[in-house]
Amino acid sequence: MRVAAGLGLLLFSIPLAAQEVSAVNYRALTGEERWDYYIERTFRRPEVYLRSGALALADQSGDNPPEWQQGVDGFGRRMASRFGTGSVRVATEAAAAAALGQDPRYVSCGCDGTWNRVKHALTATLLTYNSHGERTFASARVGAAYASGMATLTWYPDRYGWKDGMRQGTQIVIAGGLANLLREFAPDLKRKVFGKRH
């Protein structure tokens, strides 16, 4: 139940923004663009804070972890934990992706057909583009999900162990797939709501 609430809040906090890049017009990031993208994903985008707050609210309502109790202090710890988990994930993915020549961005399908777009969005959780524009296993993305899940063990109560870190990593991977679906279809939703192309 807590996972479902958290995933729902995660998706709610993702903006209905235009796609950053499409498979049709794909171009690899330069070093400077990688740095800007990292800073943007870690600090500049309002949804970073909205997502952390929304997930912290879900944790607070589920009293997860109960050792942190309720109230302002408990919420503050949960918010810091969610922001920390996200920061570790983004930093790890950015560094590993740069070293491996992988793209950390979501690359939209640029294709026709709902099923093709759904399939593309879900596989983009495990696949990305390399510096030559070819699809490859997203080892930086997947590794960062599990690294950030394990990193939470450094500030979570002592009763949490490696299985909990792995579970959180898996939840991050699944949430990434759901977020990719929203990223893929958000421009369509935005056009329907606002009646114009952005």
mmCIF file of C-alpha atoms in Angstrom, residues 22 25 27 36 51 60 76 79-80 105 114 120 123 129 158 173:
data_model
loop_
_atom_site.group_PDB
_atom_site.id
_atom_site.type_symbol
_atom_site.label_atom_id
_atom_site.label_comp_id
_atom_site.label_asym_id
_atom_site.label_seq_id
_atom_site.Cartn_x
_atom_site.Cartn_y
_atom_site.Cartn_z
ATOM 1 C CA SER A 22 13.369 12.203 -29.245
ATOM 2 C CA ASN A 25 16.362 13.666 -33.586
ATOM 3 C CA ARG A 27 22.029 13.786 -30.364
ATOM 4 C CA ASP A 36 23.939 21.218 -16.767
ATOM 5 C CA ARG A 51 8.620 14.646 -5.507
ATOM 6 C CA GLN A 60 4.695 9.968 6.959
ATOM 7 C CA GLY A 76 11.794 16.479 8.091
ATOM 8 C CA MET A 79 11.919 14.580 3.394
ATOM 9 C CA ALA A 80 15.704 14.649 3.826
ATOM 10 C CA ARG A 105 17.970 11.455 -20.209
ATOM 11 C CA THR A 114 0.211 3.773 -28.528
ATOM 12 C CA HIS A 120 9.492 2.177 -25.738
ATOM 13 C CA THR A 123 12.077 -0.577 -22.069
ATOM 14 C CA TYR A 129 21.482 5.443 -25.884
ATOM 15 C CA ASP A 158 19.764 -0.212 12.157
ATOM 16 C CA VAL A 173 13.491 0.964 -11.167
#
